[in-house]
Coordinates of C-alpha atoms in Angstrom, one line a residue:
M182 CA 17.4 39.3 -28.7
T183 CA 19.0 38.1 -31.9
S184 CA 20.7 34.7 -32.2
G185 CA 24.2 34.1 -33.3
S186 CA 23.0 32.5 -36.5
S187 CA 20.8 35.3 -37.8
T188 CA 21.5 38.7 -39.5
S189 CA 19.2 41.6 -39.8
T190 CA 17.8 42.7 -43.2
D191 CA 17.0 46.2 -44.4
H192 CA 13.3 45.5 -43.4
G193 CA 14.2 44.7 -39.8
Q194 CA 13.4 41.0 -40.2
E195 CA 15.7 38.3 -39.0
Q196 CA 17.4 36.5 -42.0
F197 CA 18.2 33.0 -40.8
D198 CA 21.7 31.6 -41.7
I199 CA 20.9 28.0 -42.8
A200 CA 24.6 26.9 -42.9
P201 CA 24.9 25.8 -39.2
L202 CA 21.5 24.0 -39.3
S203 CA 22.5 22.2 -42.5
W204 CA 25.6 20.9 -40.7
V205 CA 23.7 19.3 -37.9
M206 CA 20.4 18.4 -39.7
T207 CA 21.3 14.8 -40.3
E208 CA 22.3 14.3 -36.7
L209 CA 19.0 15.9 -35.5
K210 CA 16.9 13.7 -37.8
E211 CA 18.6 10.6 -36.7
A212 CA 18.3 11.5 -33.0
L213 CA 14.6 12.4 -33.2
T214 CA 13.8 9.4 -35.4
S215 CA 15.6 7.0 -33.0
A216 CA 13.9 8.5 -30.0
G217 CA 10.5 8.0 -31.6
K218 CA 11.3 4.4 -32.5
L219 CA 12.3 3.6 -29.0
L220 CA 9.2 5.2 -27.5
N221 CA 7.0 3.0 -29.8
E222 CA 9.0 -0.1 -28.9
A223 CA 8.6 0.7 -25.2
L224 CA 4.8 0.4 -25.6
V225 CA 5.0 -3.4 -26.0
Q226 CA 8.0 -4.2 -23.8
E227 CA 8.2 -5.6 -20.3
T228 CA 9.0 -3.3 -17.4
E229 CA 12.8 -3.8 -17.5
A230 CA 13.2 -3.5 -21.3
Q231 CA 10.8 -0.5 -21.3
A232 CA 12.9 1.3 -18.7
T233 CA 16.0 0.8 -20.9
S234 CA 14.2 2.1 -24.0
L235 CA 12.9 5.2 -22.2
L236 CA 16.4 5.9 -21.0
Q237 CA 17.9 5.5 -24.5
A238 CA 15.1 7.8 -25.9
K239 CA 16.2 10.5 -23.4
T240 CA 19.8 10.0 -24.5
Y241 CA 18.8 10.7 -28.1
L242 CA 16.9 13.7 -27.1
H243 CA 19.9 15.1 -25.3
Q244 CA 21.8 14.7 -28.6
A245 CA 19.1 16.6 -30.4
H246 CA 19.2 19.4 -27.7
G247 CA 23.0 19.7 -28.1
A248 CA 22.7 20.1 -31.9
L249 CA 19.9 22.7 -31.4
Q250 CA 22.0 24.7 -29.0
I251 CA 24.7 25.0 -31.7
V252 CA 22.3 26.6 -34.2
E253 CA 20.4 28.7 -31.6
I254 CA 16.9 28.2 -33.2
E255 CA 14.3 29.8 -30.9
G256 CA 11.4 27.7 -29.7
V257 CA 12.3 24.3 -31.0
A258 CA 14.2 23.1 -28.0
I259 CA 11.2 24.0 -25.8
V260 CA 9.2 21.4 -27.6
T261 CA 11.7 18.6 -27.4
E262 CA 12.5 19.4 -23.8
T263 CA 8.8 19.1 -23.0
V264 CA 8.9 15.6 -24.5
E265 CA 11.8 14.8 -22.2
E266 CA 9.9 16.0 -19.2
L267 CA 7.0 13.7 -20.2
I268 CA 9.3 10.7 -20.5
E269 CA 10.6 11.5 -17.0
R270 CA 7.0 11.5 -15.8
V271 CA 6.5 8.0 -17.3
Q272 CA 9.7 6.8 -15.6
N273 CA 8.4 8.2 -12.3
A274 CA 5.0 6.5 -12.8
K275 CA 3.3 9.9 -13.0
L276 CA 2.1 9.4 -16.6
E277 CA 1.0 6.2 -18.2
L278 CA 2.8 5.2 -21.4
S279 CA -0.1 4.7 -23.8
P280 CA -0.3 4.7 -27.6
A281 CA -2.0 8.1 -27.5
V282 CA 0.8 9.6 -25.3
V283 CA 3.5 8.2 -27.6
A284 CA 1.6 9.4 -30.7
K285 CA 1.6 13.0 -29.3
M286 CA 5.4 12.8 -28.6
T287 CA 6.3 11.4 -32.0
E288 CA 4.0 14.0 -33.7
A289 CA 6.0 16.7 -32.0
F290 CA 9.2 15.1 -33.4
Y291 CA 7.8 15.1 -36.9
A292 CA 6.6 18.7 -36.5
V293 CA 10.0 19.8 -35.4
M294 CA 11.7 18.1 -38.4
R295 CA 9.2 19.6 -40.8
Y296 CA 9.8 23.0 -39.3
L297 CA 13.6 22.7 -39.6
E298 CA 13.3 21.5 -43.1
D299 CA 11.2 24.5 -43.9
L300 CA 14.0 26.7 -42.4
L301 CA 16.5 25.1 -44.7
S302 CA 14.1 25.8 -47.6
G303 CA 14.1 29.5 -46.8
S304 CA 11.2 29.9 -44.5
Q305 CA 11.4 32.5 -41.7
Q306 CA 11.7 31.5 -38.1
Q307 CA 8.2 31.3 -36.7
P308 CA 8.2 28.8 -33.9
V309 CA 4.5 29.6 -33.1
R310 CA 3.8 27.2 -36.0
L311 CA 4.8 24.4 -33.6
F312 CA 2.1 25.4 -31.1
P313 CA -0.6 22.7 -32.0
E314 CA 1.9 19.9 -31.2
Y315 CA 3.3 21.8 -28.2
R316 CA -0.2 22.4 -26.8
A317 CA -0.8 18.6 -27.0
L318 CA 2.3 18.0 -24.9
L319 CA 1.4 20.6 -22.3
E320 CA -2.1 19.1 -22.0
L321 CA -0.4 15.7 -21.2
K322 CA 1.8 17.5 -18.7
G323 CA -1.2 19.2 -17.1
A324 CA 0.4 22.6 -17.5
E325 CA -1.4 25.6 -16.0
R326 CA -0.3 28.0 -18.8
I327 CA -0.9 26.9 -22.4
H328 CA -0.4 29.8 -24.8
P329 CA 1.2 30.4 -28.2
A330 CA 3.1 33.4 -26.8
D331 CA 5.5 30.9 -25.2
L332 CA 6.7 30.2 -28.8
F333 CA 6.8 33.9 -29.8
F334 CA 10.4 35.3 -30.0
P335 CA 10.4 38.7 -31.7
A336 CA 13.7 40.5 -31.9
L337 CA 13.5 42.8 -28.9
S338 CA 16.0 45.3 -30.3
V339 CA 14.4 48.5 -31.7
Q340 CA 14.2 48.2 -35.5
E341 CA 13.3 51.8 -36.2
K342 CA 13.8 55.1 -34.3
I343 CA 10.4 56.8 -33.7
P344 CA 9.7 60.0 -31.8
E345 CA 7.9 58.1 -29.0
L346 CA 11.1 56.4 -28.0
A347 CA 13.0 59.7 -27.4
L348 CA 13.8 60.3 -23.8
A349 CA 12.5 63.6 -22.4
A350 CA 15.1 66.3 -21.4
N351 CA 13.2 66.7 -18.2
P352 CA 11.4 63.4 -17.3
K353 CA 8.1 63.8 -15.6
E354 CA 8.2 63.0 -11.9
T355 CA 5.8 60.3 -10.8
N356 CA 4.9 59.0 -7.4
Y357 CA 4.9 55.3 -8.1
S358 CA 3.2 54.4 -4.8
T359 CA 0.2 56.6 -5.5
T360 CA 0.2 55.3 -9.1
R361 CA 0.1 51.7 -7.9
L362 CA -2.8 52.3 -5.5
R363 CA -4.8 53.9 -8.3
F364 CA -3.8 51.1 -10.8
E365 CA -4.8 48.3 -8.4
K366 CA -8.2 49.8 -7.8
L367 CA -8.8 49.9 -11.6
L368 CA -7.3 46.4 -12.0
L369 CA -10.0 45.1 -9.6
T370 CA -12.6 46.4 -12.0
V371 CA -11.0 44.8 -15.0
L372 CA -10.6 41.4 -13.2
T373 CA -14.0 41.2 -11.6
S374 CA -16.6 43.4 -13.2
K375 CA -19.2 41.9 -15.5
N376 CA -19.8 45.3 -17.1
A377 CA -17.9 45.5 -20.3
E378 CA -18.2 49.3 -20.5
A379 CA -16.8 49.6 -16.9
Q380 CA -13.9 47.3 -17.8
A381 CA -13.1 49.3 -20.9
D382 CA -13.1 52.6 -19.0
A383 CA -10.8 51.1 -16.3
A384 CA -8.4 49.9 -19.0
T385 CA -8.3 53.4 -20.5
Q386 CA -7.5 54.9 -17.1
M387 CA -4.8 52.3 -16.5
G388 CA -3.3 53.2 -19.9
A389 CA -3.1 56.8 -18.7
L390 CA -1.3 55.7 -15.6
I391 CA 1.1 53.7 -17.6
R392 CA 1.7 56.7 -19.8
D393 CA 2.7 58.7 -16.7
I394 CA 5.2 55.9 -15.8
E395 CA 6.6 55.8 -19.3
Q396 CA 7.2 59.6 -19.4
A397 CA 9.1 59.3 -16.1
Q398 CA 11.7 56.9 -17.5
T399 CA 15.3 57.9 -17.9
T400 CA 16.7 55.0 -19.9
S401 CA 15.9 53.8 -23.4
Q402 CA 15.3 50.2 -22.3
T403 CA 12.7 51.1 -19.6
K404 CA 11.2 53.7 -21.9
A405 CA 10.6 51.1 -24.6
F406 CA 9.2 48.6 -22.1
W407 CA 6.6 51.0 -20.8
L408 CA 5.7 52.2 -24.3
V409 CA 4.9 48.6 -25.1
M410 CA 2.8 48.3 -22.0
R411 CA 1.0 51.5 -23.0
A412 CA 0.3 50.1 -26.4
F413 CA -1.0 46.9 -24.8
A414 CA -3.4 49.0 -22.7
E415 CA -4.6 51.0 -25.7
S416 CA -5.2 47.8 -27.6
S417 CA -7.0 45.9 -24.9
G418 CA -10.5 46.4 -26.4
Q419 CA -9.4 44.5 -29.5
F420 CA -8.1 41.3 -28.1
D421 CA -9.8 38.0 -28.8
K422 CA -12.3 37.2 -26.1
R423 CA -10.9 33.6 -25.9
D424 CA -7.7 35.2 -24.6
E425 CA -9.4 37.0 -21.7
R426 CA -7.7 35.0 -19.0
H427 CA -4.3 35.6 -20.4
V428 CA -4.9 39.3 -20.9
K429 CA -6.0 39.6 -17.3
Q430 CA -2.8 37.8 -16.2
I431 CA -0.8 40.4 -18.2
W432 CA -2.6 43.2 -16.4
G433 CA -1.7 41.6 -13.1
R434 CA 1.9 41.3 -14.1
I435 CA 2.0 45.0 -15.1
N436 CA 0.7 45.7 -11.6
L437 CA 3.6 43.6 -10.2
Q438 CA 6.0 45.6 -12.3
I439 CA 4.7 48.9 -10.9
R440 CA 5.2 47.4 -7.4
R441 CA 8.8 46.7 -8.3
L442 CA 9.2 50.4 -9.3
V443 CA 7.9 51.4 -5.9
E444 CA 10.7 49.2 -4.5
G445 CA 13.3 50.8 -6.7
N446 CA 13.7 47.9 -9.1
T447 CA 13.7 49.1 -12.7
S448 CA 14.7 45.8 -14.4
V449 CA 12.7 44.8 -17.5
P450 CA 11.0 41.4 -17.5
E451 CA 11.6 40.0 -21.0
R452 CA 8.8 37.4 -20.8
L453 CA 6.2 40.1 -20.0
L454 CA 7.5 42.2 -22.9
R455 CA 7.2 39.3 -25.3
D456 CA 3.7 38.4 -24.1
A457 CA 2.5 42.0 -24.5
L458 CA 4.0 42.2 -28.0
F459 CA 2.3 38.9 -28.9
F460 CA -1.1 40.4 -28.3
I461 CA -0.2 43.8 -29.9
A462 CA 0.9 42.0 -33.0
Q463 CA -2.5 40.5 -33.5
V464 CA -4.5 43.8 -33.3
K465 CA -6.4 44.2 -36.6
D466 CA -7.1 47.9 -36.4
P467 CA -4.2 49.5 -34.4
S468 CA -4.3 53.1 -33.4
P469 CA -1.6 55.3 -34.9
F470 CA 0.4 55.0 -31.6
V471 CA 0.1 51.2 -31.5
A472 CA 1.1 51.0 -35.2
Q473 CA 4.2 53.1 -34.5
I474 CA 5.2 50.8 -31.6
R475 CA 4.7 47.7 -33.8
K476 CA 6.8 49.3 -36.5
A477 CA 9.6 50.0 -34.0

């Protein structure tokens, strides 16, 4: 999942080409600065003038989005688009335009501009750095999911060939229906049990079931996907307790993916792959297998 403005280095990192960004940086700054100015002016305006200012602020945001699409910088447009959604909520009287609301919107603009300037200075693309400002916007929006994984965009192409990725000459046959029934029973333990030891044991058994699925795969793409899910399962005991709700959601989404296998659907959900990789990337003491998957 590499953008058109990046090239791969010998170390498998994405080397950002700053030329396209440098061409549109002035336009981006002007658009975001103008949008912020209009939002602040709207705070003290009468209803009709305020409506005009909000509409103009959205127009400037559209200009910024157009420029961002040209340079294909992951994550940044998600932040500015969220501001636009909040402006629409103000227009529809679903959100009050207060100094605190405008402050969070303009702080997001400044964060985006700082981030882009850092890219021009040679920093790597790490849009997760925008999460504090993005989180503040999502809280205004009342979003159900607020997690930094939404700003995590690893290159999903395999950077290094490892033995684990090799397809078996005679893939193991697996009854997905039976596997799913066993998985769901264990999932219930993980989701509801108050016994940490029982949860850990269930996670280990789920990992073994995922391994059976992974060894039955016949394409490189699906093999890689289930290897990542297996690495997620093997790492589950090391995730931050504060992320427990999100980890449980990933387990549930893996279960949904097994159900799709039962139905004959082998498509790989990129969002689930990114979310699992986000957690795997944070493991402080990875097993040799998990370390290999991270390396790949």
